[in-house]
Amino acid sequence: LLISLPFAAYFSYVPVFLQSSNVANPAFKMTFGQMSEIVFLLLLPWFFARFGLKWVLLTGMLAWVFRYALFALAAPDSIGWMIMVGILLHGCCYDFVYVAGQIYIDKKATPEIRAQAQGLFVLVSYGVGQGLGTLAAGWIFNSIMSHGTTLHQWQNFWFIPLLFSAVVTVLFVFGFREKT
């Protein structure tokens, strides 16, 4: 639920950020994030076998922190390569958190409740989490950008999902215990 909150800022505001940063073809550049999902999805079984669930989830959450750090650091000077790396991290962010979470649920839930468990996961993460995240991101955006949009304001905007993702990651490190 908690990591879904900053996720909403990505899809809602990266295209606007790209346009403010004078990045050509922002919609096309955003597709690189989806293309990276394919690569990370192919790497996911290797990561599971090599590092286990907790490290896969942690890697995904750290990718969120790194992505928003790149956006925040890139914002004042529109550093294109940092913005693109942030977009390319989408595959790791998504696959190593959401897909790994679905695999974990599939493994842990009994066949009788598996469909309900997957449905609950989707409701909590995509519904409640991203819904609340969209509301929060909109409020933050409107608060920060109330007097026009500058690249320095974008830096302030990206620091908020960066900090929230970092806090969620720390909570995960100390709070998640996989029962074997």
mmCIF file with all atom_site columns, C-alpha atoms in Angstrom:
data_model
loop_
_atom_site.group_PDB
_atom_site.id
_atom_site.type_symbol
_atom_site.label_atom_id
_atom_site.label_alt_id
_atom_site.label_comp_id
_atom_site.label_asym_id
_atom_site.label_entity_id
_atom_site.label_seq_id
_atom_site.pdbx_PDB_ins_code
_atom_site.Cartn_x
_atom_site.Cartn_y
_atom_site.Cartn_z
_atom_site.occupancy
_atom_site.B_iso_or_equiv
_atom_site.pdbx_formal_charge
_atom_site.auth_seq_id
_atom_site.auth_comp_id
_atom_site.auth_asym_id
_atom_site.auth_atom_id
_atom_site.pdbx_PDB_model_num
ATOM 1   C CA . LEU A 1 1   ? 0.000  0.000   0.000   1.00 0.00 ? 1   LEU A CA 1
ATOM 2   C CA . LEU A 1 2   ? 2.597  2.564   1.071   1.00 0.00 ? 2   LEU A CA 1
ATOM 3   C CA . ILE A 1 3   ? 4.941  2.182   -1.905  1.00 0.00 ? 3   ILE A CA 1
ATOM 4   C CA . SER A 1 4   ? 1.939  2.674   -4.199  1.00 0.00 ? 4   SER A CA 1
ATOM 5   C CA . LEU A 1 5   ? 1.512  6.239   -2.956  1.00 0.00 ? 5   LEU A CA 1
ATOM 6   C CA . PRO A 1 6   ? 4.626  7.699   -4.651  1.00 0.00 ? 6   PRO A CA 1
ATOM 7   C CA . PHE A 1 7   ? 3.982  5.556   -7.733  1.00 0.00 ? 7   PHE A CA 1
ATOM 8   C CA . ALA A 1 8   ? 1.080  7.835   -8.629  1.00 0.00 ? 8   ALA A CA 1
ATOM 9   C CA . ALA A 1 9   ? 3.450  10.787  -8.981  1.00 0.00 ? 9   ALA A CA 1
ATOM 10  C CA . TYR A 1 10  ? 5.373  8.944   -11.694 1.00 0.00 ? 10  TYR A CA 1
ATOM 11  C CA . PHE A 1 11  ? 2.586  8.418   -14.218 1.00 0.00 ? 11  PHE A CA 1
ATOM 12  C CA . SER A 1 12  ? 0.761  11.631  -13.418 1.00 0.00 ? 12  SER A CA 1
ATOM 13  C CA . TYR A 1 13  ? 3.653  14.067  -13.407 1.00 0.00 ? 13  TYR A CA 1
ATOM 14  C CA . VAL A 1 14  ? 6.673  12.719  -15.296 1.00 0.00 ? 14  VAL A CA 1
ATOM 15  C CA . PRO A 1 15  ? 5.117  13.684  -18.665 1.00 0.00 ? 15  PRO A CA 1
ATOM 16  C CA . VAL A 1 16  ? 4.532  17.226  -17.356 1.00 0.00 ? 16  VAL A CA 1
ATOM 17  C CA . PHE A 1 17  ? 8.070  17.275  -15.927 1.00 0.00 ? 17  PHE A CA 1
ATOM 18  C CA . LEU A 1 18  ? 9.506  16.157  -19.268 1.00 0.00 ? 18  LEU A CA 1
ATOM 19  C CA . GLN A 1 19  ? 7.633  18.909  -21.050 1.00 0.00 ? 19  GLN A CA 1
ATOM 20  C CA . SER A 1 20  ? 8.857  21.504  -18.521 1.00 0.00 ? 20  SER A CA 1
ATOM 21  C CA . SER A 1 21  ? 12.394 20.192  -19.015 1.00 0.00 ? 21  SER A CA 1
ATOM 22  C CA . ASN A 1 22  ? 12.050 20.662  -22.786 1.00 0.00 ? 22  ASN A CA 1
ATOM 23  C CA . VAL A 1 23  ? 12.555 16.943  -23.428 1.00 0.00 ? 23  VAL A CA 1
ATOM 24  C CA . ALA A 1 24  ? 11.507 16.176  -26.992 1.00 0.00 ? 24  ALA A CA 1
ATOM 25  C CA . ASN A 1 25  ? 8.711  13.635  -27.514 1.00 0.00 ? 25  ASN A CA 1
ATOM 26  C CA . PRO A 1 26  ? 7.815  13.088  -23.834 1.00 0.00 ? 26  PRO A CA 1
ATOM 27  C CA . ALA A 1 27  ? 5.198  10.427  -24.577 1.00 0.00 ? 27  ALA A CA 1
ATOM 28  C CA . PHE A 1 28  ? 7.712  8.424   -26.594 1.00 0.00 ? 28  PHE A CA 1
ATOM 29  C CA . LYS A 1 29  ? 10.356 8.793   -23.877 1.00 0.00 ? 29  LYS A CA 1
ATOM 30  C CA . MET A 1 30  ? 7.880  7.429   -21.316 1.00 0.00 ? 30  MET A CA 1
ATOM 31  C CA . THR A 1 31  ? 7.529  4.208   -23.344 1.00 0.00 ? 31  THR A CA 1
ATOM 32  C CA . PHE A 1 32  ? 11.122 3.365   -22.453 1.00 0.00 ? 32  PHE A CA 1
ATOM 33  C CA . GLY A 1 33  ? 9.858  2.666   -18.947 1.00 0.00 ? 33  GLY A CA 1
ATOM 34  C CA . GLN A 1 34  ? 7.465  0.038   -20.258 1.00 0.00 ? 34  GLN A CA 1
ATOM 35  C CA . MET A 1 35  ? 10.178 -1.410  -22.477 1.00 0.00 ? 35  MET A CA 1
ATOM 36  C CA . SER A 1 36  ? 12.427 -1.770  -19.441 1.00 0.00 ? 36  SER A CA 1
ATOM 37  C CA . GLU A 1 37  ? 9.661  -3.777  -17.756 1.00 0.00 ? 37  GLU A CA 1
ATOM 38  C CA . ILE A 1 38  ? 10.294 -6.552  -20.278 1.00 0.00 ? 38  ILE A CA 1
ATOM 39  C CA . VAL A 1 39  ? 13.992 -6.652  -19.443 1.00 0.00 ? 39  VAL A CA 1
ATOM 40  C CA . PHE A 1 40  ? 13.431 -6.680  -15.680 1.00 0.00 ? 40  PHE A CA 1
ATOM 41  C CA . LEU A 1 41  ? 10.653 -9.242  -15.995 1.00 0.00 ? 41  LEU A CA 1
ATOM 42  C CA . LEU A 1 42  ? 13.117 -11.558 -17.734 1.00 0.00 ? 42  LEU A CA 1
ATOM 43  C CA . LEU A 1 43  ? 15.678 -10.925 -14.958 1.00 0.00 ? 43  LEU A CA 1
ATOM 44  C CA . LEU A 1 44  ? 13.177 -11.480 -12.140 1.00 0.00 ? 44  LEU A CA 1
ATOM 45  C CA . PRO A 1 45  ? 13.494 -15.303 -11.920 1.00 0.00 ? 45  PRO A CA 1
ATOM 46  C CA . TRP A 1 46  ? 17.274 -15.035 -11.680 1.00 0.00 ? 46  TRP A CA 1
ATOM 47  C CA . PHE A 1 47  ? 17.006 -12.450 -8.901  1.00 0.00 ? 47  PHE A CA 1
ATOM 48  C CA . PHE A 1 48  ? 14.487 -14.611 -7.035  1.00 0.00 ? 48  PHE A CA 1
ATOM 49  C CA . ALA A 1 49  ? 16.742 -17.671 -7.258  1.00 0.00 ? 49  ALA A CA 1
ATOM 50  C CA . ARG A 1 50  ? 19.881 -15.773 -6.353  1.00 0.00 ? 50  ARG A CA 1
ATOM 51  C CA . PHE A 1 51  ? 18.706 -13.353 -3.658  1.00 0.00 ? 51  PHE A CA 1
ATOM 52  C CA . GLY A 1 52  ? 15.232 -14.366 -2.467  1.00 0.00 ? 52  GLY A CA 1
ATOM 53  C CA . LEU A 1 53  ? 12.018 -12.454 -2.043  1.00 0.00 ? 53  LEU A CA 1
ATOM 54  C CA . LYS A 1 54  ? 13.059 -9.853  0.531   1.00 0.00 ? 54  LYS A CA 1
ATOM 55  C CA . TRP A 1 55  ? 16.061 -8.719  -1.522  1.00 0.00 ? 55  TRP A CA 1
ATOM 56  C CA . VAL A 1 56  ? 13.996 -8.592  -4.720  1.00 0.00 ? 56  VAL A CA 1
ATOM 57  C CA . LEU A 1 57  ? 11.386 -6.397  -3.039  1.00 0.00 ? 57  LEU A CA 1
ATOM 58  C CA . LEU A 1 58  ? 14.094 -4.273  -1.429  1.00 0.00 ? 58  LEU A CA 1
ATOM 59  C CA . THR A 1 59  ? 15.833 -3.813  -4.791  1.00 0.00 ? 59  THR A CA 1
ATOM 60  C CA . GLY A 1 60  ? 12.552 -2.647  -6.302  1.00 0.00 ? 60  GLY A CA 1
ATOM 61  C CA . MET A 1 61  ? 11.939 -0.180  -3.487  1.00 0.00 ? 61  MET A CA 1
ATOM 62  C CA . LEU A 1 62  ? 15.489 1.143   -3.665  1.00 0.00 ? 62  LEU A CA 1
ATOM 63  C CA . ALA A 1 63  ? 14.940 1.659   -7.394  1.00 0.00 ? 63  ALA A CA 1
ATOM 64  C CA . TRP A 1 64  ? 11.995 3.926   -6.483  1.00 0.00 ? 64  TRP A CA 1
ATOM 65  C CA . VAL A 1 65  ? 14.229 5.949   -4.171  1.00 0.00 ? 65  VAL A CA 1
ATOM 66  C CA . PHE A 1 66  ? 16.960 6.169   -6.797  1.00 0.00 ? 66  PHE A CA 1
ATOM 67  C CA . ARG A 1 67  ? 14.467 7.129   -9.537  1.00 0.00 ? 67  ARG A CA 1
ATOM 68  C CA . TYR A 1 68  ? 13.024 10.040  -7.588  1.00 0.00 ? 68  TYR A CA 1
ATOM 69  C CA . ALA A 1 69  ? 16.529 11.113  -6.519  1.00 0.00 ? 69  ALA A CA 1
ATOM 70  C CA . LEU A 1 70  ? 17.544 11.230  -10.178 1.00 0.00 ? 70  LEU A CA 1
ATOM 71  C CA . PHE A 1 71  ? 14.486 13.310  -11.064 1.00 0.00 ? 71  PHE A CA 1
ATOM 72  C CA . ALA A 1 72  ? 15.121 15.715  -8.170  1.00 0.00 ? 72  ALA A CA 1
ATOM 73  C CA . LEU A 1 73  ? 18.801 16.109  -8.999  1.00 0.00 ? 73  LEU A CA 1
ATOM 74  C CA . ALA A 1 74  ? 18.139 16.442  -12.730 1.00 0.00 ? 74  ALA A CA 1
ATOM 75  C CA . ALA A 1 75  ? 15.357 18.999  -12.403 1.00 0.00 ? 75  ALA A CA 1
ATOM 76  C CA . PRO A 1 76  ? 17.195 22.343  -11.961 1.00 0.00 ? 76  PRO A CA 1
ATOM 77  C CA . ASP A 1 77  ? 19.379 21.848  -15.042 1.00 0.00 ? 77  ASP A CA 1
ATOM 78  C CA . SER A 1 78  ? 17.190 19.454  -17.073 1.00 0.00 ? 78  SER A CA 1
ATOM 79  C CA . ILE A 1 79  ? 19.890 16.783  -17.131 1.00 0.00 ? 79  ILE A CA 1
ATOM 80  C CA . GLY A 1 80  ? 18.555 14.480  -19.809 1.00 0.00 ? 80  GLY A CA 1
ATOM 81  C CA . TRP A 1 81  ? 20.521 11.328  -19.048 1.00 0.00 ? 81  TRP A CA 1
ATOM 82  C CA . MET A 1 82  ? 19.428 11.393  -15.394 1.00 0.00 ? 82  MET A CA 1
ATOM 83  C CA . ILE A 1 83  ? 15.815 11.802  -16.404 1.00 0.00 ? 83  ILE A CA 1
ATOM 84  C CA . MET A 1 84  ? 16.091 8.904   -18.866 1.00 0.00 ? 84  MET A CA 1
ATOM 85  C CA . VAL A 1 85  ? 17.742 6.610   -16.303 1.00 0.00 ? 85  VAL A CA 1
ATOM 86  C CA . GLY A 1 86  ? 14.895 7.479   -13.934 1.00 0.00 ? 86  GLY A CA 1
ATOM 87  C CA . ILE A 1 87  ? 12.402 6.452   -16.611 1.00 0.00 ? 87  ILE A CA 1
ATOM 88  C CA . LEU A 1 88  ? 14.338 3.260   -17.394 1.00 0.00 ? 88  LEU A CA 1
ATOM 89  C CA . LEU A 1 89  ? 14.185 2.299   -13.711 1.00 0.00 ? 89  LEU A CA 1
ATOM 90  C CA . HIS A 1 90  ? 10.425 1.902   -14.095 1.00 0.00 ? 90  HIS A CA 1
ATOM 91  C CA . GLY A 1 91  ? 10.855 -1.763  -15.021 1.00 0.00 ? 91  GLY A CA 1
ATOM 92  C CA . CYS A 1 92  ? 12.751 -2.527  -11.833 1.00 0.00 ? 92  CYS A CA 1
ATOM 93  C CA . CYS A 1 93  ? 10.369 -0.452  -9.720  1.00 0.00 ? 93  CYS A CA 1
ATOM 94  C CA . TYR A 1 94  ? 7.289  -2.135  -11.105 1.00 0.00 ? 94  TYR A CA 1
ATOM 95  C CA . ASP A 1 95  ? 8.434  -5.732  -11.622 1.00 0.00 ? 95  ASP A CA 1
ATOM 96  C CA . PHE A 1 96  ? 10.474 -6.076  -8.441  1.00 0.00 ? 96  PHE A CA 1
ATOM 97  C CA . VAL A 1 97  ? 7.633  -4.738  -6.278  1.00 0.00 ? 97  VAL A CA 1
ATOM 98  C CA . TYR A 1 98  ? 4.298  -5.443  -7.942  1.00 0.00 ? 98  TYR A CA 1
ATOM 99  C CA . VAL A 1 99  ? 5.059  -8.576  -9.946  1.00 0.00 ? 99  VAL A CA 1
ATOM 100 C CA . ALA A 1 100 ? 7.233  -9.979  -7.131  1.00 0.00 ? 100 ALA A CA 1
ATOM 101 C CA . GLY A 1 101 ? 4.390  -9.257  -4.704  1.00 0.00 ? 101 GLY A CA 1
ATOM 102 C CA . GLN A 1 102 ? 1.926  -11.121 -6.908  1.00 0.00 ? 102 GLN A CA 1
ATOM 103 C CA . ILE A 1 103 ? 4.325  -14.075 -7.157  1.00 0.00 ? 103 ILE A CA 1
ATOM 104 C CA . TYR A 1 104 ? 4.733  -14.078 -3.371  1.00 0.00 ? 104 TYR A CA 1
ATOM 105 C CA . ILE A 1 105 ? 0.964  -14.084 -2.867  1.00 0.00 ? 105 ILE A CA 1
ATOM 106 C CA . ASP A 1 106 ? 0.591  -16.901 -5.377  1.00 0.00 ? 106 ASP A CA 1
ATOM 107 C CA . LYS A 1 107 ? 3.195  -18.912 -3.489  1.00 0.00 ? 107 LYS A CA 1
ATOM 108 C CA . LYS A 1 108 ? 1.836  -18.253 0.009   1.00 0.00 ? 108 LYS A CA 1
ATOM 109 C CA . ALA A 1 109 ? -1.937 -18.323 -0.503  1.00 0.00 ? 109 ALA A CA 1
ATOM 110 C CA . THR A 1 110 ? -3.749 -21.640 -0.512  1.00 0.00 ? 110 THR A CA 1
ATOM 111 C CA . PRO A 1 111 ? -5.535 -22.532 -3.758  1.00 0.00 ? 111 PRO A CA 1
ATOM 112 C CA . GLU A 1 112 ? -8.899 -21.886 -2.087  1.00 0.00 ? 112 GLU A CA 1
ATOM 113 C CA . ILE A 1 113 ? -8.144 -18.214 -1.393  1.00 0.00 ? 113 ILE A CA 1
ATOM 114 C CA . ARG A 1 114 ? -5.540 -17.427 -4.059  1.00 0.00 ? 114 ARG A CA 1
ATOM 115 C CA . ALA A 1 115 ? -7.904 -15.468 -6.313  1.00 0.00 ? 115 ALA A CA 1
ATOM 116 C CA . GLN A 1 116 ? -9.235 -13.429 -3.388  1.00 0.00 ? 116 GLN A CA 1
ATOM 117 C CA . ALA A 1 117 ? -5.687 -12.741 -2.164  1.00 0.00 ? 117 ALA A CA 1
ATOM 118 C CA . GLN A 1 118 ? -4.643 -11.507 -5.617  1.00 0.00 ? 118 GLN A CA 1
ATOM 119 C CA . GLY A 1 119 ? -7.787 -9.383  -5.816  1.00 0.00 ? 119 GLY A CA 1
ATOM 120 C CA . LEU A 1 120 ? -7.062 -7.856  -2.415  1.00 0.00 ? 120 LEU A CA 1
ATOM 121 C CA . PHE A 1 121 ? -3.494 -7.088  -3.509  1.00 0.00 ? 121 PHE A CA 1
ATOM 122 C CA . VAL A 1 122 ? -4.771 -5.299  -6.619  1.00 0.00 ? 122 VAL A CA 1
ATOM 123 C CA . LEU A 1 123 ? -7.400 -3.397  -4.630  1.00 0.00 ? 123 LEU A CA 1
ATOM 124 C CA . VAL A 1 124 ? -4.924 -2.274  -1.977  1.00 0.00 ? 124 VAL A CA 1
ATOM 125 C CA . SER A 1 125 ? -2.000 -1.417  -4.268  1.00 0.00 ? 125 SER A CA 1
ATOM 126 C CA . TYR A 1 126 ? -3.596 -0.178  -7.477  1.00 0.00 ? 126 TYR A CA 1
ATOM 127 C CA . GLY A 1 127 ? -6.896 1.016   -6.039  1.00 0.00 ? 127 GLY A CA 1
ATOM 128 C CA . VAL A 1 128 ? -6.389 2.450   -2.564  1.00 0.00 ? 128 VAL A CA 1
ATOM 129 C CA . GLY A 1 129 ? -2.634 3.084   -2.753  1.00 0.00 ? 129 GLY A CA 1
ATOM 130 C CA . GLN A 1 130 ? -2.504 4.711   -6.150  1.00 0.00 ? 130 GLN A CA 1
ATOM 131 C CA . GLY A 1 131 ? -5.819 6.462   -5.571  1.00 0.00 ? 131 GLY A CA 1
ATOM 132 C CA . LEU A 1 132 ? -4.548 8.104   -2.393  1.00 0.00 ? 132 LEU A CA 1
ATOM 133 C CA . GLY A 1 133 ? -1.202 8.702   -4.102  1.00 0.00 ? 133 GLY A CA 1
ATOM 134 C CA . THR A 1 134 ? -2.893 10.516  -6.970  1.00 0.00 ? 134 THR A CA 1
ATOM 135 C CA . LEU A 1 135 ? -4.777 12.753  -4.552  1.00 0.00 ? 135 LEU A CA 1
ATOM 136 C CA . ALA A 1 136 ? -1.600 13.443  -2.552  1.00 0.00 ? 136 ALA A CA 1
ATOM 137 C CA . ALA A 1 137 ? 0.531  14.065  -5.645  1.00 0.00 ? 137 ALA A CA 1
ATOM 138 C CA . GLY A 1 138 ? -2.089 16.447  -7.025  1.00 0.00 ? 138 GLY A CA 1
ATOM 139 C CA . TRP A 1 139 ? -2.223 18.372  -3.773  1.00 0.00 ? 139 TRP A CA 1
ATOM 140 C CA . ILE A 1 140 ? 1.595  18.521  -3.569  1.00 0.00 ? 140 ILE A CA 1
ATOM 141 C CA . PHE A 1 141 ? 1.894  19.579  -7.206  1.00 0.00 ? 141 PHE A CA 1
ATOM 142 C CA . ASN A 1 142 ? -0.719 22.313  -6.809  1.00 0.00 ? 142 ASN A CA 1
ATOM 143 C CA . SER A 1 143 ? 0.925  23.535  -3.592  1.00 0.00 ? 143 SER A CA 1
ATOM 144 C CA . ILE A 1 144 ? 4.445  23.680  -5.024  1.00 0.00 ? 144 ILE A CA 1
ATOM 145 C CA . MET A 1 145 ? 3.554  24.899  -8.499  1.00 0.00 ? 145 MET A CA 1
ATOM 146 C CA . SER A 1 146 ? 0.949  27.481  -7.417  1.00 0.00 ? 146 SER A CA 1
ATOM 147 C CA . HIS A 1 147 ? 2.964  30.430  -8.767  1.00 0.00 ? 147 HIS A CA 1
ATOM 148 C CA . GLY A 1 148 ? 4.097  28.964  -12.079 1.00 0.00 ? 148 GLY A CA 1
ATOM 149 C CA . THR A 1 149 ? 6.287  26.019  -12.927 1.00 0.00 ? 149 THR A CA 1
ATOM 150 C CA . THR A 1 150 ? 10.057 26.301  -12.715 1.00 0.00 ? 150 THR A CA 1
ATOM 151 C CA . LEU A 1 151 ? 12.642 23.558  -12.759 1.00 0.00 ? 151 LEU A CA 1
ATOM 152 C CA . HIS A 1 152 ? 13.633 24.390  -9.176  1.00 0.00 ? 152 HIS A CA 1
ATOM 153 C CA . GLN A 1 153 ? 10.034 23.806  -8.134  1.00 0.00 ? 153 GLN A CA 1
ATOM 154 C CA . TRP A 1 154 ? 10.216 20.419  -9.857  1.00 0.00 ? 154 TRP A CA 1
ATOM 155 C CA . GLN A 1 155 ? 13.189 19.583  -7.677  1.00 0.00 ? 155 GLN A CA 1
ATOM 156 C CA . ASN A 1 156 ? 11.091 20.347  -4.585  1.00 0.00 ? 156 ASN A CA 1
ATOM 157 C CA . PHE A 1 157 ? 8.247  18.274  -5.991  1.00 0.00 ? 157 PHE A CA 1
ATOM 158 C CA . TRP A 1 158 ? 10.417 15.183  -6.621  1.00 0.00 ? 158 TRP A CA 1
ATOM 159 C CA . PHE A 1 159 ? 11.988 15.351  -3.157  1.00 0.00 ? 159 PHE A CA 1
ATOM 160 C CA . ILE A 1 160 ? 8.640  14.460  -1.583  1.00 0.00 ? 160 ILE A CA 1
ATOM 161 C CA . PRO A 1 161 ? 8.128  11.068  -3.316  1.00 0.00 ? 161 PRO A CA 1
ATOM 162 C CA . LEU A 1 162 ? 11.872 10.489  -2.834  1.00 0.00 ? 162 LEU A CA 1
ATOM 163 C CA . LEU A 1 163 ? 11.611 10.943  0.927   1.00 0.00 ? 163 LEU A CA 1
ATOM 164 C CA . PHE A 1 164 ? 8.372  8.971   1.167   1.00 0.00 ? 164 PHE A CA 1
ATOM 165 C CA . SER A 1 165 ? 9.864  6.078   -0.826  1.00 0.00 ? 165 SER A CA 1
ATOM 166 C CA . ALA A 1 166 ? 12.950 6.114   1.390   1.00 0.00 ? 166 ALA A CA 1
ATOM 167 C CA . VAL A 1 167 ? 10.832 5.960   4.556   1.00 0.00 ? 167 VAL A CA 1
ATOM 168 C CA . VAL A 1 168 ? 8.745  3.090   3.157   1.00 0.00 ? 168 VAL A CA 1
ATOM 169 C CA . THR A 1 169 ? 11.933 1.241   2.211   1.00 0.00 ? 169 THR A CA 1
ATOM 170 C CA . VAL A 1 170 ? 13.344 1.607   5.722   1.00 0.00 ? 170 VAL A CA 1
ATOM 171 C CA . LEU A 1 171 ? 10.036 0.429   7.212   1.00 0.00 ? 171 LEU A CA 1
ATOM 172 C CA . PHE A 1 172 ? 10.158 -2.578  4.906   1.00 0.00 ? 172 PHE A CA 1
ATOM 173 C CA . VAL A 1 173 ? 13.726 -3.475  5.893   1.00 0.00 ? 173 VAL A CA 1
ATOM 174 C CA . PHE A 1 174 ? 12.864 -3.551  9.562   1.00 0.00 ? 174 PHE A CA 1
ATOM 175 C CA . GLY A 1 175 ? 9.275  -4.752  9.303   1.00 0.00 ? 175 GLY A CA 1
ATOM 176 C CA . PHE A 1 176 ? 9.191  -7.551  6.718   1.00 0.00 ? 176 PHE A CA 1
ATOM 177 C CA . ARG A 1 177 ? 9.793  -11.062 7.943   1.00 0.00 ? 177 ARG A CA 1
ATOM 178 C CA . GLU A 1 178 ? 9.138  -13.891 5.551   1.00 0.00 ? 178 GLU A CA 1
ATOM 179 C CA . LYS A 1 179 ? 7.741  -16.932 7.285   1.00 0.00 ? 179 LYS A CA 1
ATOM 180 C CA . THR A 1 180 ? 9.261  -20.118 5.907   1.00 0.00 ? 180 THR A CA 1
#
